[in-house]
Tab-separated table of C-alpha atoms in Angstrom:
chain	number	residue	atom	x	y	z
A	1	MET	CA	-24.859	-8.645	-20.647
A	2	VAL	CA	-25.030	-5.251	-22.367
A	3	GLU	CA	-27.288	-2.586	-20.915
A	4	GLU	CA	-30.435	-2.083	-23.008
A	5	SER	CA	-30.447	0.971	-25.303
A	6	SER	CA	-26.708	1.391	-24.734
A	7	ASP	CA	-26.399	2.785	-28.292
A	8	SER	CA	-28.292	5.904	-27.108
A	9	LEU	CA	-26.244	6.507	-23.968
A	10	TYR	CA	-24.057	9.195	-25.536
A	11	THR	CA	-27.159	11.058	-26.706
A	12	GLN	CA	-28.433	10.958	-23.123
A	13	VAL	CA	-25.112	12.283	-21.804
A	14	CYS	CA	-25.225	15.185	-24.276
A	15	SER	CA	-28.859	16.133	-23.777
A	16	LEU	CA	-29.387	19.718	-22.684
A	17	GLN	CA	-31.505	18.556	-19.747
A	18	ASN	CA	-28.721	16.273	-18.497
A	19	LEU	CA	-26.109	19.025	-18.906
A	20	GLN	CA	-28.315	21.432	-16.924
A	21	ILE	CA	-28.617	18.885	-14.105
A	22	ALA	CA	-24.863	18.286	-14.270
A	23	PHE	CA	-24.224	22.049	-14.032
A	24	GLN	CA	-26.337	22.295	-10.870
A	25	LYS	CA	-24.419	19.410	-9.281
A	26	ALA	CA	-21.019	20.808	-10.307
A	27	ARG	CA	-21.765	24.262	-8.841
A	28	LYS	CA	-23.109	22.979	-5.512
A	29	GLY	CA	-21.158	24.599	-2.674
A	30	LYS	CA	-19.004	26.523	-5.185
A	31	THR	CA	-21.379	29.246	-6.341
A	32	LYS	CA	-18.951	32.084	-5.554
A	33	ARG	CA	-15.881	30.678	-7.252
A	34	PRO	CA	-14.747	32.863	-10.191
A	35	ASP	CA	-14.845	30.056	-12.775
A	36	VAL	CA	-18.382	29.127	-11.705
A	37	VAL	CA	-19.549	32.750	-11.740
A	38	GLU	CA	-18.019	33.245	-15.202
A	39	PHE	CA	-19.681	30.136	-16.658
A	40	GLU	CA	-23.045	30.994	-15.087
A	41	SER	CA	-22.962	34.586	-16.387
A	42	ASN	CA	-23.675	33.228	-19.878
A	43	LEU	CA	-25.154	29.889	-18.847
A	44	LYS	CA	-27.423	29.068	-21.762
A	45	ASN	CA	-24.823	29.773	-24.451
A	46	ASN	CA	-22.074	28.010	-22.506
A	47	LEU	CA	-24.180	24.851	-22.084
A	48	LEU	CA	-25.239	24.924	-25.752
A	49	GLN	CA	-21.593	25.307	-26.819
A	50	LEU	CA	-20.539	22.439	-24.541
A	51	ARG	CA	-23.307	20.267	-25.977
A	52	ALA	CA	-22.243	21.129	-29.531
A	53	ASP	CA	-18.603	20.288	-28.755
A	54	LEU	CA	-19.669	16.915	-27.337
A	55	LEU	CA	-21.941	16.055	-30.264
A	56	LEU	CA	-19.329	17.127	-32.835
A	57	HIS	CA	-16.587	15.225	-30.919
A	58	SER	CA	-14.509	18.385	-30.711
A	59	TYR	CA	-14.683	18.431	-26.901
A	60	ARG	CA	-11.318	18.003	-25.211
A	61	PRO	CA	-10.761	18.377	-21.443
A	62	GLN	CA	-8.528	21.226	-20.340
A	63	PRO	CA	-5.194	20.487	-18.596
A	64	LEU	CA	-5.574	19.607	-14.924
A	65	THR	CA	-4.502	21.988	-12.173
A	66	THR	CA	-2.342	20.215	-9.593
A	67	PHE	CA	-1.964	21.138	-5.924
A	68	ILE	CA	-0.879	19.440	-2.707
A	69	ILE	CA	-3.017	18.928	0.384
A	70	ARG	CA	-2.056	17.510	3.781
A	71	ASP	CA	-4.926	15.877	5.699
A	72	PRO	CA	-2.565	14.833	7.420
A	73	LYS	CA	-1.207	12.526	4.707
A	74	THR	CA	0.305	14.410	1.790
A	75	ARG	CA	-1.764	13.956	-1.368
A	76	LYS	CA	-1.488	15.321	-4.885
A	77	ILE	CA	-4.906	16.526	-6.029
A	78	ASN	CA	-5.660	17.239	-9.674
A	79	LYS	CA	-8.463	19.719	-10.274
A	80	SER	CA	-10.445	19.823	-13.501
A	81	ALA	CA	-11.784	23.017	-15.056
A	82	PHE	CA	-15.397	23.767	-14.142
A	83	ARG	CA	-16.571	23.071	-17.701
A	84	ASP	CA	-14.997	19.618	-17.513
A	85	ARG	CA	-16.570	18.925	-14.134
A	86	ILE	CA	-19.969	19.453	-15.764
A	87	VAL	CA	-19.078	16.754	-18.295
A	88	HIS	CA	-17.998	14.423	-15.478
A	89	HIS	CA	-21.367	14.846	-13.764
A	90	ALA	CA	-23.192	14.396	-17.059
A	91	LEU	CA	-21.381	11.097	-17.621
A	92	CYS	CA	-21.965	9.800	-14.106
A	93	ASN	CA	-25.657	10.761	-14.242
A	94	ILE	CA	-26.096	8.206	-17.030
A	95	LEU	CA	-23.566	5.536	-16.065
A	96	GLU	CA	-24.173	5.265	-12.317
A	97	PRO	CA	-27.686	3.762	-12.582
A	98	ILE	CA	-26.336	1.096	-14.938
A	99	TYR	CA	-23.524	0.025	-12.618
A	100	GLU	CA	-25.538	0.277	-9.414
A	101	LYS	CA	-27.329	-2.868	-10.611
A	102	ILE	CA	-24.111	-4.897	-10.543
A	103	PHE	CA	-22.184	-3.370	-7.624
A	104	ILE	CA	-22.205	-5.472	-4.463
A	105	TYR	CA	-24.115	-4.229	-1.431
A	106	ASP	CA	-20.962	-3.840	0.680
A	107	SER	CA	-19.116	-1.324	-1.489
A	108	TYR	CA	-19.493	1.989	0.356
A	109	ALA	CA	-17.507	4.792	-1.290
A	110	ASN	CA	-19.023	7.409	-3.605
A	111	ARG	CA	-22.456	5.791	-3.821
A	112	LYS	CA	-25.899	7.140	-2.983
A	113	GLY	CA	-27.149	5.845	0.350
A	114	LYS	CA	-23.708	4.552	1.345
A	115	GLY	CA	-20.671	6.413	2.750
A	116	THR	CA	-18.441	6.131	5.800
A	117	LEU	CA	-21.224	6.003	8.388
A	118	LYS	CA	-22.951	3.096	6.645
A	119	ALA	CA	-19.600	1.312	6.260
A	120	LEU	CA	-18.863	1.694	9.977
A	121	GLU	CA	-22.330	0.415	10.880
A	122	ARG	CA	-21.822	-2.602	8.622
A	123	PHE	CA	-18.422	-3.283	10.180
A	124	ASP	CA	-20.158	-3.380	13.569
A	125	VAL	CA	-22.649	-5.936	12.235
A	126	PHE	CA	-19.853	-8.130	10.874
A	127	LYS	CA	-17.854	-7.764	14.086
A	128	ARG	CA	-20.725	-9.088	16.171
A	129	GLN	CA	-21.300	-11.983	13.773
A	130	VAL	CA	-17.666	-13.088	13.932
A	131	ALA	CA	-16.408	-12.201	17.413
A	132	VAL	CA	-17.283	-13.717	20.764
A	133	PRO	CA	-16.700	-11.280	23.654
A	134	TYR	CA	-15.355	-12.812	26.839
A	135	PRO	CA	-14.855	-10.684	29.995
A	136	ASP	CA	-11.221	-9.922	29.180
A	137	TYR	CA	-10.875	-11.075	25.570
A	138	VAL	CA	-12.586	-10.956	22.154
A	139	THR	CA	-12.173	-13.730	19.596
A	140	GLY	CA	-11.989	-13.358	15.815
A	141	TYR	CA	-9.688	-11.786	13.217
A	142	CYS	CA	-9.736	-9.151	10.508
A	143	LEU	CA	-7.852	-8.955	7.233
A	144	LYS	CA	-7.342	-5.198	6.871
A	145	ALA	CA	-5.965	-4.474	3.401
A	146	ASP	CA	-4.991	-1.559	1.208
A	147	ILE	CA	-4.086	-1.518	-2.493
A	148	LYS	CA	-0.671	-0.022	-3.167
A	149	HIS	CA	-0.792	3.340	-5.015
A	150	TYR	CA	-4.239	2.485	-6.328
A	151	PHE	CA	-5.191	5.600	-8.289
A	152	GLU	CA	-1.695	5.861	-9.785
A	153	THR	CA	-1.672	2.270	-11.075
A	154	VAL	CA	-5.145	1.765	-12.591
A	155	ASP	CA	-4.557	0.413	-16.098
A	156	HIS	CA	-6.575	2.288	-18.744
A	157	ASN	CA	-6.854	-0.612	-21.196
A	158	ILE	CA	-8.049	-3.019	-18.522
A	159	LEU	CA	-10.549	-0.444	-17.271
A	160	LEU	CA	-11.918	0.253	-20.767
A	161	ASN	CA	-12.201	-3.482	-21.444
A	162	ILE	CA	-14.205	-3.885	-18.234
A	163	ILE	CA	-16.513	-1.035	-19.253
A	164	GLN	CA	-17.005	-2.444	-22.776
A	165	ARG	CA	-18.624	-5.565	-21.355
A	166	ARG	CA	-21.709	-3.471	-20.599
A	167	ILE	CA	-21.271	-0.301	-22.642
A	168	LYS	CA	-21.061	-0.638	-26.432
A	169	ASP	CA	-21.593	3.007	-27.344
A	170	LYS	CA	-18.360	3.941	-29.160
A	171	ASN	CA	-18.889	7.673	-28.716
A	172	LEU	CA	-19.229	7.310	-24.968
A	173	LEU	CA	-16.151	5.089	-24.810
A	174	PHE	CA	-14.213	7.691	-26.819
A	175	LEU	CA	-15.220	10.371	-24.297
A	176	LEU	CA	-14.139	8.200	-21.368
A	177	LYS	CA	-10.792	7.556	-23.041
A	178	ASN	CA	-10.288	11.312	-23.535
A	179	ILE	CA	-10.922	11.938	-19.848
A	180	LEU	CA	-8.559	9.141	-18.773
A	181	THR	CA	-5.704	10.214	-21.066
A	182	ASN	CA	-5.980	13.824	-19.893
A	183	TYR	CA	-4.114	12.704	-16.774
A	184	SER	CA	-0.417	11.855	-16.850
A	185	ASN	CA	1.690	10.466	-14.023
A	186	GLY	CA	4.699	9.746	-16.191
A	187	GLU	CA	3.580	6.206	-17.008
A	188	GLN	CA	1.583	5.964	-20.225
A	189	GLY	CA	-1.817	4.321	-19.962
A	190	LYS	CA	-1.819	4.314	-16.158
A	191	GLY	CA	-3.478	6.279	-13.392
A	192	MET	CA	-6.500	8.439	-12.604
A	193	PRO	CA	-6.472	11.862	-10.930
A	194	LEU	CA	-7.530	12.126	-7.294
A	195	GLY	CA	-10.308	14.661	-6.985
A	196	ASN	CA	-12.243	13.951	-10.189
A	197	LEU	CA	-15.813	12.660	-9.941
A	198	THR	CA	-15.147	10.296	-12.850
A	199	SER	CA	-12.116	8.879	-11.007
A	200	GLN	CA	-14.249	8.135	-7.952
A	201	PHE	CA	-16.888	6.403	-10.058
A	202	LEU	CA	-14.424	4.466	-12.231
A	203	ALA	CA	-12.507	3.395	-9.113
A	204	ASN	CA	-15.620	1.462	-8.110
A	205	VAL	CA	-16.064	0.014	-11.603
A	206	TYR	CA	-12.452	-1.233	-11.615
A	207	LEU	CA	-12.560	-2.758	-8.131
A	208	ASN	CA	-15.993	-4.272	-8.679
A	209	GLU	CA	-13.918	-7.016	-10.301
A	210	LEU	CA	-12.285	-7.645	-6.917
A	211	ASP	CA	-15.641	-7.430	-5.126
A	212	GLN	CA	-17.176	-10.077	-7.376
A	213	TYR	CA	-14.152	-12.342	-6.978
A	214	VAL	CA	-14.142	-12.102	-3.178
A	215	LYS	CA	-17.893	-12.628	-2.851
A	216	HIS	CA	-18.425	-15.321	-5.487
A	217	ALA	CA	-15.114	-17.133	-5.973
A	218	LEU	CA	-13.761	-16.935	-2.418
A	219	LYS	CA	-17.285	-16.766	-0.943
A	220	ALA	CA	-16.115	-14.438	1.820
A	221	LYS	CA	-19.219	-13.478	3.770
A	222	TYR	CA	-17.940	-10.625	5.941
A	223	TYR	CA	-16.264	-8.403	3.324
A	224	LEU	CA	-16.653	-4.675	2.786
A	225	ARG	CA	-14.740	-2.122	0.738
A	226	TYR	CA	-14.336	1.663	0.839
A	227	VAL	CA	-12.392	2.840	-2.254
A	228	ASP	CA	-9.119	0.843	-2.086
A	229	ASP	CA	-9.389	-0.080	1.608
A	230	PHE	CA	-11.181	-3.296	2.407
A	231	VAL	CA	-11.702	-5.675	5.310
A	232	ILE	CA	-12.689	-9.317	5.670
A	233	LEU	CA	-13.655	-10.655	9.081
A	234	HIS	CA	-13.603	-14.310	10.109
A	235	LYS	CA	-13.254	-16.525	13.136
A	236	LYS	CA	-10.242	-18.334	11.659
A	237	LYS	CA	-6.932	-16.612	11.031
A	238	GLU	CA	-5.781	-19.402	8.686
A	239	LEU	CA	-8.649	-18.773	6.270
A	240	LEU	CA	-7.886	-15.057	6.162
A	241	GLU	CA	-4.243	-15.854	5.362
A	242	MET	CA	-5.446	-17.928	2.409
A	243	TYR	CA	-7.777	-15.101	1.304
A	244	LYS	CA	-4.900	-12.626	1.403
A	245	LEU	CA	-2.715	-14.776	-0.868
A	246	GLU	CA	-5.559	-15.439	-3.298
A	247	ILE	CA	-6.581	-11.773	-3.458
A	248	ASP	CA	-3.027	-10.557	-4.053
A	249	SER	CA	-2.640	-13.090	-6.879
A	250	PHE	CA	-5.970	-12.047	-8.431
A	251	LEU	CA	-5.091	-8.350	-8.260
A	252	GLN	CA	-1.725	-8.859	-9.933
A	253	GLN	CA	-2.948	-11.186	-12.669
A	254	LYS	CA	-6.288	-9.590	-13.537
A	255	LEU	CA	-5.973	-5.897	-12.628
A	256	GLN	CA	-2.198	-5.249	-12.480
A	257	LEU	CA	-2.522	-4.085	-8.887
A	258	GLU	CA	-1.002	-5.333	-5.659
A	259	LEU	CA	-1.729	-5.242	-1.959
A	260	HIS	CA	0.285	-2.766	0.056
A	261	PRO	CA	2.861	-4.967	1.861
A	262	LEU	CA	2.926	-2.805	5.015
A	263	LYS	CA	-0.765	-1.899	5.246
A	264	SER	CA	-2.277	-5.321	4.529
A	265	LYS	CA	-2.342	-7.380	7.714
A	266	ILE	CA	-4.373	-9.933	9.618
A	267	LEU	CA	-5.152	-8.562	13.058
A	268	PRO	CA	-6.963	-9.937	16.119
A	269	LEU	CA	-10.202	-8.067	16.773
A	270	HIS	CA	-9.426	-7.677	20.482
A	271	LYS	CA	-6.568	-5.272	19.644
A	272	GLY	CA	-8.851	-2.952	17.698
A	273	ILE	CA	-8.966	-2.365	13.932
A	274	THR	CA	-8.088	0.982	12.360
A	275	PHE	CA	-10.642	1.645	9.637
A	276	LEU	CA	-12.037	4.853	8.103
A	277	GLY	CA	-10.423	7.080	10.696
A	278	PHE	CA	-11.498	5.118	13.779
A	279	ARG	CA	-9.877	2.575	16.045
A	280	ILE	CA	-12.700	0.034	16.300
A	281	PHE	CA	-12.998	-2.248	19.325
A	282	TYR	CA	-15.835	-4.625	20.122
A	283	HIS	CA	-17.603	-2.333	22.605
A	284	HIS	CA	-16.456	1.111	21.489
A	285	LYS	CA	-14.633	3.234	18.899
A	286	LEU	CA	-11.933	5.857	19.213
A	287	LEU	CA	-11.535	8.715	16.747
A	288	ARG	CA	-7.946	8.981	15.570
A	289	LYS	CA	-6.243	12.214	16.659
A	290	SER	CA	-5.179	12.908	13.089
A	291	ASN	CA	-8.848	13.124	12.087
A	292	TRP	CA	-9.945	15.799	14.503
A	293	ARG	CA	-6.745	17.740	13.812
A	294	ALA	CA	-7.646	17.546	10.116
A	295	ALA	CA	-11.116	18.901	10.997
A	296	LYS	CA	-9.508	21.938	12.669
A	297	ARG	CA	-7.352	22.539	9.603
A	298	LYS	CA	-10.389	22.171	7.347
A	299	ILE	CA	-12.253	24.878	9.264
A	300	ILE	CA	-9.309	27.241	8.793
A	301	LEU	CA	-9.190	26.525	5.043
A	302	MET	CA	-12.942	27.063	4.730
A	303	LYS	CA	-12.631	30.296	6.720
A	304	ASN	CA	-10.010	31.531	4.234
A	305	ASP	CA	-12.227	30.596	1.267
A	306	PHE	CA	-15.226	32.240	2.966
A	307	ASP	CA	-13.299	35.465	3.601
A	308	ASP	CA	-12.106	35.462	-0.020
A	309	ASP	CA	-15.752	35.112	-1.130
A	310	MET	CA	-14.965	31.722	-2.723
A	311	ILE	CA	-17.644	29.791	-0.807
A	312	GLY	CA	-20.797	30.655	1.098
A	313	TYR	CA	-21.695	29.607	4.625
A	314	ASP	CA	-24.043	26.924	3.246
A	315	ALA	CA	-20.991	25.010	2.013
A	316	VAL	CA	-19.315	25.330	5.424
A	317	TYR	CA	-22.456	24.181	7.246
A	318	SER	CA	-23.010	21.187	4.937
A	319	SER	CA	-19.408	20.044	5.309
A	320	MET	CA	-19.383	20.292	9.103
A	321	VAL	CA	-22.783	18.629	9.573
A	322	GLY	CA	-21.297	15.623	7.787
A	323	TRP	CA	-18.201	15.689	9.995
A	324	PHE	CA	-20.220	15.895	13.243
A	325	ALA	CA	-22.361	12.923	12.164
A	326	TYR	CA	-19.151	11.018	11.410
A	327	ALA	CA	-17.468	11.951	14.711
A	328	LYS	CA	-20.526	10.936	16.753
A	329	GLN	CA	-19.731	7.313	15.902
A	330	ALA	CA	-17.177	7.462	18.727
A	331	ASN	CA	-17.120	8.970	22.216
A	332	THR	CA	-16.184	12.447	21.001
A	333	SER	CA	-18.364	14.884	22.954
A	334	LYS	CA	-15.379	16.990	24.101
A	335	ILE	CA	-13.841	17.038	20.623
A	336	ARG	CA	-17.155	18.045	19.047
A	337	LYS	CA	-17.534	20.881	21.567
A	338	THR	CA	-14.020	22.091	20.703
A	339	ILE	CA	-14.761	22.016	16.974
A	340	GLY	CA	-18.132	23.705	17.593
A	341	LYS	CA	-16.429	26.572	19.454
A	342	LYS	CA	-13.986	26.993	16.556
A	343	LEU	CA	-16.917	27.288	14.151
A	344	GLU	CA	-18.574	29.926	16.349
A	345	GLU	CA	-15.283	31.807	16.597
A	346	TYR	CA	-14.616	31.816	12.843
A	347	PHE	CA	-18.209	32.236	11.626
A	348	PRO	CA	-20.002	34.421	14.221
A	349	ASN	CA	-23.645	35.281	13.513
A	350	GLU	CA	-23.730	33.184	10.318
A	351	LEU	CA	-26.834	31.161	9.429
A	352	SER	CA	-27.134	28.536	6.718
A	353	SER	CA	-30.246	28.362	4.548
A	354	THR	CA	-31.079	25.049	6.280
A	355	GLU	CA	-30.966	26.680	9.733
A	356	LEU	CA	-32.949	29.647	8.471
A	357	ARG	CA	-35.691	27.411	7.079
A	358	LYS	CA	-35.947	25.643	10.447
A	359	ILE	CA	-36.254	28.949	12.297
A	360	ILE	CA	-38.953	30.174	9.897
A	361	ALA	CA	-40.848	26.882	10.182
A	362	ILE	CA	-40.835	27.112	13.984
A	363	SER	CA	-41.907	30.773	13.969
A	364	LEU	CA	-44.819	30.014	11.624
A	365	LYS	CA	-46.013	27.046	13.639
A	366	PRO	CA	-49.333	27.941	15.342
A	367	PRO	CA	-49.201	27.998	19.151
A	368	LYS	CA	-50.790	25.128	21.052
A	369	LEU	CA	-54.061	26.007	22.681
A	370	ASN	CA	-54.376	25.463	26.412
A	371	ASN	CA	-57.720	23.711	26.742
A	372	SER	CA	-57.974	24.647	30.408
A	373	HIS	CA	-58.586	28.256	29.376
A	374	ILE	CA	-61.472	27.356	27.124
A	375	SER	CA	-64.772	27.574	28.951
A	376	LYS	CA	-67.254	24.843	28.332
A	377	ALA	CA	-70.291	25.858	26.369
């Protein structure tokens, strides 16, 4: 089924209103970065020029900037120019509502109203449906799987063919192809850059094929996916072994992907399952040490960016509020206190706009009257 009015999608992407919304999203938390400041200094003309380039099909993304991060795993991140990030947001503004209608409920990465916390909560629901806790033992199993080198091996032709089932707008498809081919990993027609908004969105489009297969062909009830990590829970180990073989075959034949041989295992729930940075047991969770060490490193990096006037404190506050909510899923009171002290040490006397609004709201709140002091008439 093709989305209604798909022939006008490119016009919607290129509308000035959509580009203005995309600009606001692209600049969020990055208002002090030089490329953002430069673009914003002549905002109207820059957006009009970008719109003209898109409508005239002369738009071409700039070469990606590559850098390495360690969090703690070493990753190669490819950063797009700010102008291109606006285009990515403009595209996703139009495409996301179309694909939200067909994505399964239990896909949790890079979607509104989803995320790691929701995925962990759903895992807990599945765990209690499958496992039976005895005093010294918990029944049930989990297929914990990972797709080998996922972002590096996504096939462009397969991805575009998947998209064309719903999107018939040739101009929009041409733009998507330009964005995909702007990345090179040495293998022609393969791969998407980590760090791009379009890569995050298209990763879900590509693996929606797997989601539909698992839910409708295999009829696996307790399945959830976060990017290229997914789990299936069941009472019977033998069924999970069959699922694993069938999924690996499907990935190779239909998507030219494969399960990671070392990271795809069937594990008993009583031993705990490592998922999204936690070691999950039936009655509790443990935060992996690598995750809170990464949080410490992140604070240092944000401190450096803050001192260099690259980001404001609002960006720091927003990032750490998310991390504290994530860490609270486990018994991490001591760790959170340690991280909190680091924040106070590195950012003394700083207030975010959110905190400031709360303080103002409290100060403006009228005092409660003590009725005991009011004499009766």
